Structures are given as structure tokens and as C-alpha cells.
Amino acid sequence: MEQVIRLQRVAMERDDRQYFAIDTTFVLFFLAVDIGMSVLAADFGTLLAVATLAMFVVFPYLLPFNGERPAFGGWVTGRLAIAGVALVAGILFSQGVGTIFPEVFKFLPLTLLMVAAIVSCSVQFYGIMRFRLAR
């Protein structure tokens, strides 16, 4: 019986380690695309949006996690690369809306951001409240 419990713990930690911050990465991507669409109109709102993006690059590292965390430097570098690519994609997408894409597509990044945020929130709550074996 003890061996089964130990194997379950090892499997749970392995699964957690494999999927560290994947859900928040999708939110980061769509947030950066949405910010990239409005970055050319530099104003105070854009400054707040970039500050929010910077916080969302770093803070998911501090979320509760059952397994071993990756190194902080490499993790942040990867998320900065994702945010940079998404910002450029947002700028290009904003230039294409109305010419290449129909005008209604300008709401697509924010819609996908909301869906990704709802899924991420659900996954985070599940990770906090799921049933764990007593040690």
C-alpha cells in the first residue's frame, strides 16, 4: 500500500513539473498580442498595459506549485521571448485588420485572451484545491 501511495506522489510531481506555467503562457501570449495592437498609439493606458505585461511575465513563477521549479533566469528569458514575439505579432495584426482581415477581427485577440484567462484561472484553482494524499 505504501508503495502505491509513493508511486502516486511521484506521478503527481512528474505531471506538475511537466506542465509548469503552460496555462499562464497562453494568457501572456494573447495579452501581448492585444497590447501590441495598441502600442503604436502611445499614451498612459499603453504604459499601464506594458507594466501589466511585465508583471505577468514574472509573477506566475510565484504561483503555488507541487514539483520542482525550473531556474528563474531561463524561465523569464523564455517568457520574455514569447511576449516579444506576441508584441510583434500584435503590431502586424493591427496593420492587417481592415486591409487583409475583416474589421471585426480586431476583437479576436481580446476574446482569446478572455478564454485563455478563464481556463488558466480554472486550472490554477484546481491546482490549489485538488485532493492530495496526506504525507
Short mmCIF file of N, CA and C in Angstrom, two decimals:
data_model
loop_
_atom_site.label_atom_id
_atom_site.label_comp_id
_atom_site.label_asym_id
_atom_site.label_seq_id
_atom_site.Cartn_x
_atom_site.Cartn_y
_atom_site.Cartn_z
N MET A 1 0.82 -1.19 0.00
CA MET A 1 0.00 0.00 0.00
C MET A 1 0.87 1.26 0.00
N GLU A 2 1.93 1.24 0.80
CA GLU A 2 2.81 2.40 0.86
C GLU A 2 3.49 2.64 -0.47
N GLN A 3 3.81 1.57 -1.16
CA GLN A 3 4.46 1.70 -2.45
C GLN A 3 3.52 2.35 -3.47
N VAL A 4 2.25 2.02 -3.43
CA VAL A 4 1.27 2.62 -4.34
C VAL A 4 1.15 4.12 -4.06
N ILE A 5 1.09 4.49 -2.78
CA ILE A 5 0.99 5.90 -2.41
C ILE A 5 2.23 6.66 -2.86
N ARG A 6 3.41 6.06 -2.69
CA ARG A 6 4.64 6.71 -3.11
C ARG A 6 4.69 6.88 -4.63
N LEU A 7 4.23 5.86 -5.37
CA LEU A 7 4.20 5.97 -6.83
C LEU A 7 3.21 7.04 -7.29
N GLN A 8 2.09 7.18 -6.58
CA GLN A 8 1.13 8.22 -6.93
C GLN A 8 1.74 9.60 -6.71
N ARG A 9 2.47 9.78 -5.61
CA ARG A 9 3.13 11.07 -5.35
C ARG A 9 4.14 11.40 -6.43
N VAL A 10 4.94 10.41 -6.80
CA VAL A 10 5.95 10.63 -7.84
C VAL A 10 5.28 10.99 -9.16
N ALA A 11 4.18 10.32 -9.50
CA ALA A 11 3.47 10.61 -10.74
C ALA A 11 2.88 12.01 -10.72
N MET A 12 2.32 12.43 -9.57
CA MET A 12 1.75 13.77 -9.47
C MET A 12 2.83 14.83 -9.62
N GLU A 13 3.99 14.63 -8.99
CA GLU A 13 5.07 15.60 -9.09
C GLU A 13 5.62 15.66 -10.50
N ARG A 14 5.71 14.51 -11.17
CA ARG A 14 6.21 14.49 -12.54
C ARG A 14 5.24 15.24 -13.46
N ASP A 15 3.93 15.01 -13.30
CA ASP A 15 2.94 15.72 -14.11
C ASP A 15 3.00 17.21 -13.86
N ASP A 16 3.13 17.63 -12.61
CA ASP A 16 3.20 19.05 -12.29
C ASP A 16 4.45 19.69 -12.88
N ARG A 17 5.57 19.01 -12.80
CA ARG A 17 6.82 19.56 -13.30
C ARG A 17 6.75 19.74 -14.82
N GLN A 18 6.07 18.81 -15.48
CA GLN A 18 5.99 18.85 -16.93
C GLN A 18 5.15 20.04 -17.41
N TYR A 19 4.14 20.44 -16.65
CA TYR A 19 3.21 21.47 -17.10
C TYR A 19 3.33 22.75 -16.29
N PHE A 20 4.50 23.11 -15.84
CA PHE A 20 4.67 24.31 -15.04
C PHE A 20 4.40 25.55 -15.88
N ALA A 21 3.37 26.29 -15.55
CA ALA A 21 3.02 27.59 -16.12
C ALA A 21 2.69 27.56 -17.61
N ILE A 22 2.18 26.45 -18.11
CA ILE A 22 1.76 26.40 -19.50
C ILE A 22 0.51 27.23 -19.71
N ASP A 23 -0.43 27.13 -18.79
CA ASP A 23 -1.70 27.85 -18.93
C ASP A 23 -1.49 29.36 -18.90
N THR A 24 -0.60 29.84 -18.04
CA THR A 24 -0.36 31.28 -17.98
C THR A 24 0.43 31.77 -19.20
N THR A 25 1.12 30.87 -19.88
CA THR A 25 1.85 31.26 -21.09
C THR A 25 0.89 31.64 -22.21
N PHE A 26 -0.23 30.93 -22.31
CA PHE A 26 -1.23 31.31 -23.31
C PHE A 26 -1.83 32.67 -23.00
N VAL A 27 -2.09 32.92 -21.72
CA VAL A 27 -2.62 34.23 -21.33
C VAL A 27 -1.59 35.32 -21.65
N LEU A 28 -0.33 35.05 -21.36
CA LEU A 28 0.73 36.01 -21.66
C LEU A 28 0.78 36.31 -23.16
N PHE A 29 0.67 35.28 -23.98
CA PHE A 29 0.74 35.47 -25.42
C PHE A 29 -0.39 36.36 -25.92
N PHE A 30 -1.62 36.04 -25.55
CA PHE A 30 -2.75 36.83 -26.05
C PHE A 30 -2.79 38.22 -25.44
N LEU A 31 -2.31 38.38 -24.22
CA LEU A 31 -2.21 39.72 -23.63
C LEU A 31 -1.20 40.55 -24.41
N ALA A 32 -0.07 39.96 -24.75
CA ALA A 32 0.94 40.69 -25.51
C ALA A 32 0.46 41.02 -26.92
N VAL A 33 -0.30 40.14 -27.55
CA VAL A 33 -0.86 40.44 -28.87
C VAL A 33 -1.83 41.62 -28.76
N ASP A 34 -2.68 41.60 -27.74
CA ASP A 34 -3.64 42.69 -27.56
C ASP A 34 -2.93 44.02 -27.27
N ILE A 35 -1.89 43.98 -26.48
CA ILE A 35 -1.12 45.19 -26.19
C ILE A 35 -0.38 45.65 -27.45
N GLY A 36 0.13 44.70 -28.22
CA GLY A 36 0.83 45.04 -29.45
C GLY A 36 -0.07 45.74 -30.46
N MET A 37 -1.35 45.44 -30.42
CA MET A 37 -2.28 46.10 -31.35
C MET A 37 -2.46 47.58 -31.01
N SER A 38 -2.23 47.96 -29.75
CA SER A 38 -2.44 49.36 -29.36
C SER A 38 -1.14 50.07 -29.02
N VAL A 39 0.00 49.45 -29.24
CA VAL A 39 1.27 50.03 -28.81
C VAL A 39 1.66 51.24 -29.68
N LEU A 40 1.16 51.32 -30.89
CA LEU A 40 1.52 52.44 -31.74
C LEU A 40 0.86 53.75 -31.29
N ALA A 41 -0.25 53.67 -30.58
CA ALA A 41 -0.91 54.85 -30.02
C ALA A 41 -0.40 55.01 -28.58
N ALA A 42 0.82 55.51 -28.43
CA ALA A 42 1.45 55.59 -27.11
C ALA A 42 0.75 56.64 -26.25
N ASP A 43 0.19 56.18 -25.13
CA ASP A 43 -0.43 57.06 -24.16
C ASP A 43 -0.27 56.43 -22.78
N PHE A 44 -0.94 56.99 -21.79
CA PHE A 44 -0.80 56.49 -20.42
C PHE A 44 -1.36 55.08 -20.29
N GLY A 45 -2.42 54.78 -21.02
CA GLY A 45 -3.00 53.44 -20.99
C GLY A 45 -2.04 52.38 -21.51
N THR A 46 -1.30 52.74 -22.54
CA THR A 46 -0.30 51.81 -23.07
C THR A 46 0.81 51.56 -22.07
N LEU A 47 1.20 52.60 -21.35
CA LEU A 47 2.22 52.45 -20.31
C LEU A 47 1.74 51.50 -19.22
N LEU A 48 0.49 51.62 -18.80
CA LEU A 48 -0.07 50.70 -17.80
C LEU A 48 -0.17 49.28 -18.35
N ALA A 49 -0.50 49.16 -19.63
CA ALA A 49 -0.60 47.84 -20.24
C ALA A 49 0.77 47.15 -20.30
N VAL A 50 1.81 47.90 -20.62
CA VAL A 50 3.16 47.33 -20.66
C VAL A 50 3.62 46.94 -19.26
N ALA A 51 3.25 47.73 -18.24
CA ALA A 51 3.57 47.37 -16.86
C ALA A 51 2.84 46.09 -16.45
N THR A 52 1.60 45.95 -16.87
CA THR A 52 0.85 44.71 -16.60
C THR A 52 1.51 43.53 -17.28
N LEU A 53 1.95 43.72 -18.51
CA LEU A 53 2.63 42.65 -19.24
C LEU A 53 3.93 42.25 -18.53
N ALA A 54 4.68 43.22 -18.05
CA ALA A 54 5.93 42.92 -17.34
C ALA A 54 5.64 42.13 -16.06
N MET A 55 4.58 42.50 -15.36
CA MET A 55 4.22 41.74 -14.16
C MET A 55 3.78 40.33 -14.50
N PHE A 56 3.07 40.17 -15.62
CA PHE A 56 2.60 38.85 -15.99
C PHE A 56 3.72 37.97 -16.52
N VAL A 57 4.83 38.56 -16.89
CA VAL A 57 6.00 37.77 -17.28
C VAL A 57 6.63 37.13 -16.04
N VAL A 58 6.68 37.86 -14.93
CA VAL A 58 7.43 37.42 -13.75
C VAL A 58 6.57 36.70 -12.71
N PHE A 59 5.39 37.23 -12.40
CA PHE A 59 4.63 36.75 -11.25
C PHE A 59 4.12 35.31 -11.32
N PRO A 60 3.81 34.73 -12.48
CA PRO A 60 3.37 33.33 -12.48
C PRO A 60 4.41 32.36 -11.91
N TYR A 61 5.66 32.77 -11.83
CA TYR A 61 6.68 31.92 -11.22
C TYR A 61 6.38 31.70 -9.74
N LEU A 62 5.67 32.63 -9.12
CA LEU A 62 5.39 32.57 -7.70
C LEU A 62 4.10 31.83 -7.36
N LEU A 63 3.37 31.34 -8.35
CA LEU A 63 2.14 30.61 -8.09
C LEU A 63 2.45 29.30 -7.36
N PRO A 64 1.50 28.80 -6.56
CA PRO A 64 1.72 27.52 -5.87
C PRO A 64 2.01 26.40 -6.87
N PHE A 65 2.99 25.57 -6.51
CA PHE A 65 3.42 24.51 -7.41
C PHE A 65 3.90 23.35 -6.58
N ASN A 66 3.57 22.13 -6.97
CA ASN A 66 3.87 20.94 -6.19
C ASN A 66 5.26 20.38 -6.47
N GLY A 67 5.78 20.56 -7.65
CA GLY A 67 7.05 19.96 -8.04
C GLY A 67 8.22 20.90 -7.91
N GLU A 68 9.28 20.56 -8.62
CA GLU A 68 10.49 21.38 -8.61
C GLU A 68 10.39 22.45 -9.70
N ARG A 69 10.68 23.68 -9.34
CA ARG A 69 10.58 24.80 -10.28
C ARG A 69 11.83 24.85 -11.17
N PRO A 70 11.66 25.30 -12.42
CA PRO A 70 12.85 25.49 -13.27
C PRO A 70 13.64 26.71 -12.79
N ALA A 71 14.83 26.87 -13.33
CA ALA A 71 15.66 28.02 -12.97
C ALA A 71 14.96 29.31 -13.39
N PHE A 72 15.00 30.32 -12.52
CA PHE A 72 14.25 31.56 -12.76
C PHE A 72 14.74 32.31 -13.99
N GLY A 73 16.04 32.41 -14.19
CA GLY A 73 16.60 33.17 -15.30
C GLY A 73 16.18 32.63 -16.66
N GLY A 74 16.30 31.35 -16.84
CA GLY A 74 15.90 30.74 -18.11
C GLY A 74 14.41 30.80 -18.33
N TRP A 75 13.66 30.65 -17.25
CA TRP A 75 12.21 30.70 -17.34
C TRP A 75 11.73 32.09 -17.77
N VAL A 76 12.28 33.14 -17.16
CA VAL A 76 11.89 34.50 -17.50
C VAL A 76 12.35 34.85 -18.91
N THR A 77 13.52 34.39 -19.31
CA THR A 77 14.00 34.64 -20.66
C THR A 77 13.06 34.05 -21.70
N GLY A 78 12.60 32.85 -21.46
CA GLY A 78 11.64 32.23 -22.38
C GLY A 78 10.34 33.00 -22.45
N ARG A 79 9.85 33.45 -21.30
CA ARG A 79 8.59 34.21 -21.30
C ARG A 79 8.77 35.59 -21.93
N LEU A 80 9.94 36.19 -21.77
CA LEU A 80 10.20 37.47 -22.45
C LEU A 80 10.23 37.28 -23.97
N ALA A 81 10.78 36.16 -24.41
CA ALA A 81 10.81 35.88 -25.86
C ALA A 81 9.39 35.69 -26.39
N ILE A 82 8.56 34.97 -25.64
CA ILE A 82 7.17 34.78 -26.05
C ILE A 82 6.44 36.11 -26.10
N ALA A 83 6.65 36.95 -25.10
CA ALA A 83 6.00 38.27 -25.07
C ALA A 83 6.48 39.14 -26.23
N GLY A 84 7.76 39.10 -26.53
CA GLY A 84 8.30 39.90 -27.64
C GLY A 84 7.73 39.47 -28.98
N VAL A 85 7.68 38.16 -29.22
CA VAL A 85 7.11 37.66 -30.48
C VAL A 85 5.63 38.04 -30.57
N ALA A 86 4.92 37.94 -29.45
CA ALA A 86 3.49 38.26 -29.46
C ALA A 86 3.26 39.77 -29.67
N LEU A 87 4.13 40.61 -29.11
CA LEU A 87 4.01 42.06 -29.35
C LEU A 87 4.17 42.38 -30.83
N VAL A 88 5.17 41.78 -31.45
CA VAL A 88 5.39 42.00 -32.89
C VAL A 88 4.20 41.45 -33.68
N ALA A 89 3.69 40.29 -33.28
CA ALA A 89 2.52 39.73 -33.96
C ALA A 89 1.31 40.65 -33.80
N GLY A 90 1.16 41.26 -32.64
CA GLY A 90 0.06 42.19 -32.42
C GLY A 90 0.18 43.44 -33.28
N ILE A 91 1.39 43.96 -33.41
CA ILE A 91 1.61 45.13 -34.27
C ILE A 91 1.29 44.78 -35.72
N LEU A 92 1.77 43.63 -36.19
CA LEU A 92 1.48 43.21 -37.57
C LEU A 92 -0.01 42.93 -37.77
N PHE A 93 -0.64 42.34 -36.76
CA PHE A 93 -2.06 42.04 -36.86
C PHE A 93 -2.89 43.32 -36.93
N SER A 94 -2.49 44.33 -36.14
CA SER A 94 -3.23 45.60 -36.17
C SER A 94 -3.10 46.28 -37.52
N GLN A 95 -1.96 46.11 -38.18
CA GLN A 95 -1.77 46.68 -39.51
C GLN A 95 -2.60 45.95 -40.56
N GLY A 96 -2.85 44.65 -40.32
CA GLY A 96 -3.60 43.86 -41.29
C GLY A 96 -5.10 43.93 -41.13
N VAL A 97 -5.58 44.35 -39.96
CA VAL A 97 -7.03 44.44 -39.75
C VAL A 97 -7.58 45.59 -40.58
N GLY A 98 -8.59 45.29 -41.37
CA GLY A 98 -9.18 46.30 -42.25
C GLY A 98 -8.64 46.22 -43.66
N THR A 99 -7.44 45.66 -43.84
CA THR A 99 -6.89 45.51 -45.18
C THR A 99 -6.87 44.03 -45.60
N ILE A 100 -6.22 43.21 -44.79
CA ILE A 100 -6.16 41.77 -45.08
C ILE A 100 -7.32 41.04 -44.41
N PHE A 101 -7.56 41.37 -43.14
CA PHE A 101 -8.62 40.74 -42.37
C PHE A 101 -9.83 41.68 -42.28
N PRO A 102 -11.02 41.13 -42.10
CA PRO A 102 -12.19 42.00 -41.90
C PRO A 102 -12.05 42.80 -40.61
N GLU A 103 -12.77 43.90 -40.53
CA GLU A 103 -12.67 44.81 -39.39
C GLU A 103 -13.07 44.15 -38.07
N VAL A 104 -13.96 43.17 -38.13
CA VAL A 104 -14.43 42.52 -36.91
C VAL A 104 -13.32 41.70 -36.24
N PHE A 105 -12.26 41.37 -36.96
CA PHE A 105 -11.16 40.59 -36.40
C PHE A 105 -10.34 41.37 -35.36
N LYS A 106 -10.54 42.66 -35.25
CA LYS A 106 -9.76 43.42 -34.27
C LYS A 106 -10.11 43.04 -32.84
N PHE A 107 -11.25 42.36 -32.64
CA PHE A 107 -11.64 41.91 -31.30
C PHE A 107 -11.16 40.50 -30.99
N LEU A 108 -10.58 39.82 -31.94
CA LEU A 108 -10.17 38.43 -31.76
C LEU A 108 -9.12 38.25 -30.65
N PRO A 109 -8.04 39.04 -30.59
CA PRO A 109 -7.05 38.81 -29.53
C PRO A 109 -7.63 38.98 -28.11
N LEU A 110 -8.48 39.96 -27.90
CA LEU A 110 -9.07 40.15 -26.57
C LEU A 110 -10.03 39.02 -26.23
N THR A 111 -10.77 38.53 -27.21
CA THR A 111 -11.66 37.40 -26.99
C THR A 111 -10.87 36.16 -26.60
N LEU A 112 -9.79 35.88 -27.32
CA LEU A 112 -8.96 34.73 -27.00
C LEU A 112 -8.25 34.91 -25.67
N LEU A 113 -7.91 36.15 -25.32
CA LEU A 113 -7.31 36.44 -24.01
C LEU A 113 -8.28 36.09 -22.90
N MET A 114 -9.54 36.46 -23.05
CA MET A 114 -10.53 36.15 -22.02
C MET A 114 -10.74 34.65 -21.87
N VAL A 115 -10.79 33.93 -22.97
CA VAL A 115 -10.96 32.48 -22.91
C VAL A 115 -9.74 31.84 -22.23
N ALA A 116 -8.54 32.26 -22.60
CA ALA A 116 -7.32 31.71 -22.00
C ALA A 116 -7.24 32.05 -20.52
N ALA A 117 -7.69 33.24 -20.13
CA ALA A 117 -7.66 33.63 -18.72
C ALA A 117 -8.64 32.80 -17.89
N ILE A 118 -9.82 32.52 -18.44
CA ILE A 118 -10.79 31.70 -17.72
C ILE A 118 -10.26 30.28 -17.54
N VAL A 119 -9.67 29.72 -18.58
CA VAL A 119 -9.10 28.37 -18.48
C VAL A 119 -7.93 28.37 -17.49
N SER A 120 -7.06 29.36 -17.56
CA SER A 120 -5.92 29.44 -16.65
C SER A 120 -6.37 29.57 -15.21
N CYS A 121 -7.37 30.40 -14.97
CA CYS A 121 -7.89 30.57 -13.62
C CYS A 121 -8.46 29.25 -13.09
N SER A 122 -9.18 28.54 -13.93
CA SER A 122 -9.75 27.25 -13.52
C SER A 122 -8.64 26.25 -13.21
N VAL A 123 -7.62 26.20 -14.02
CA VAL A 123 -6.50 25.28 -13.78
C VAL A 123 -5.77 25.64 -12.49
N GLN A 124 -5.56 26.93 -12.24
CA GLN A 124 -4.87 27.34 -11.02
C GLN A 124 -5.69 27.01 -9.78
N PHE A 125 -7.00 27.25 -9.83
CA PHE A 125 -7.85 26.90 -8.69
C PHE A 125 -7.86 25.39 -8.46
N TYR A 126 -7.90 24.62 -9.53
CA TYR A 126 -7.86 23.17 -9.39
C TYR A 126 -6.54 22.74 -8.76
N GLY A 127 -5.43 23.34 -9.19
CA GLY A 127 -4.13 23.00 -8.62
C GLY A 127 -4.02 23.33 -7.15
N ILE A 128 -4.71 24.37 -6.71
CA ILE A 128 -4.67 24.74 -5.30
C ILE A 128 -5.59 23.85 -4.47
N MET A 129 -6.77 23.53 -5.01
CA MET A 129 -7.78 22.85 -4.20
C MET A 129 -7.90 21.36 -4.46
N ARG A 130 -7.12 20.78 -5.34
CA ARG A 130 -7.30 19.36 -5.66
C ARG A 130 -6.92 18.49 -4.46
N PHE A 131 -7.45 17.32 -4.51
CA PHE A 131 -7.23 16.35 -3.44
C PHE A 131 -5.79 15.87 -3.49
N ARG A 132 -5.11 15.94 -2.37
CA ARG A 132 -3.73 15.45 -2.27
C ARG A 132 -3.65 14.43 -1.14
N LEU A 133 -2.82 13.45 -1.32
CA LEU A 133 -2.65 12.44 -0.29
C LEU A 133 -1.91 13.02 0.91
N ALA A 134 -2.29 12.61 2.10
CA ALA A 134 -1.62 13.06 3.30
C ALA A 134 -0.25 12.45 3.39
N ARG A 135 0.71 13.21 3.89
CA ARG A 135 2.08 12.68 3.98
C ARG A 135 2.36 12.17 5.34
#
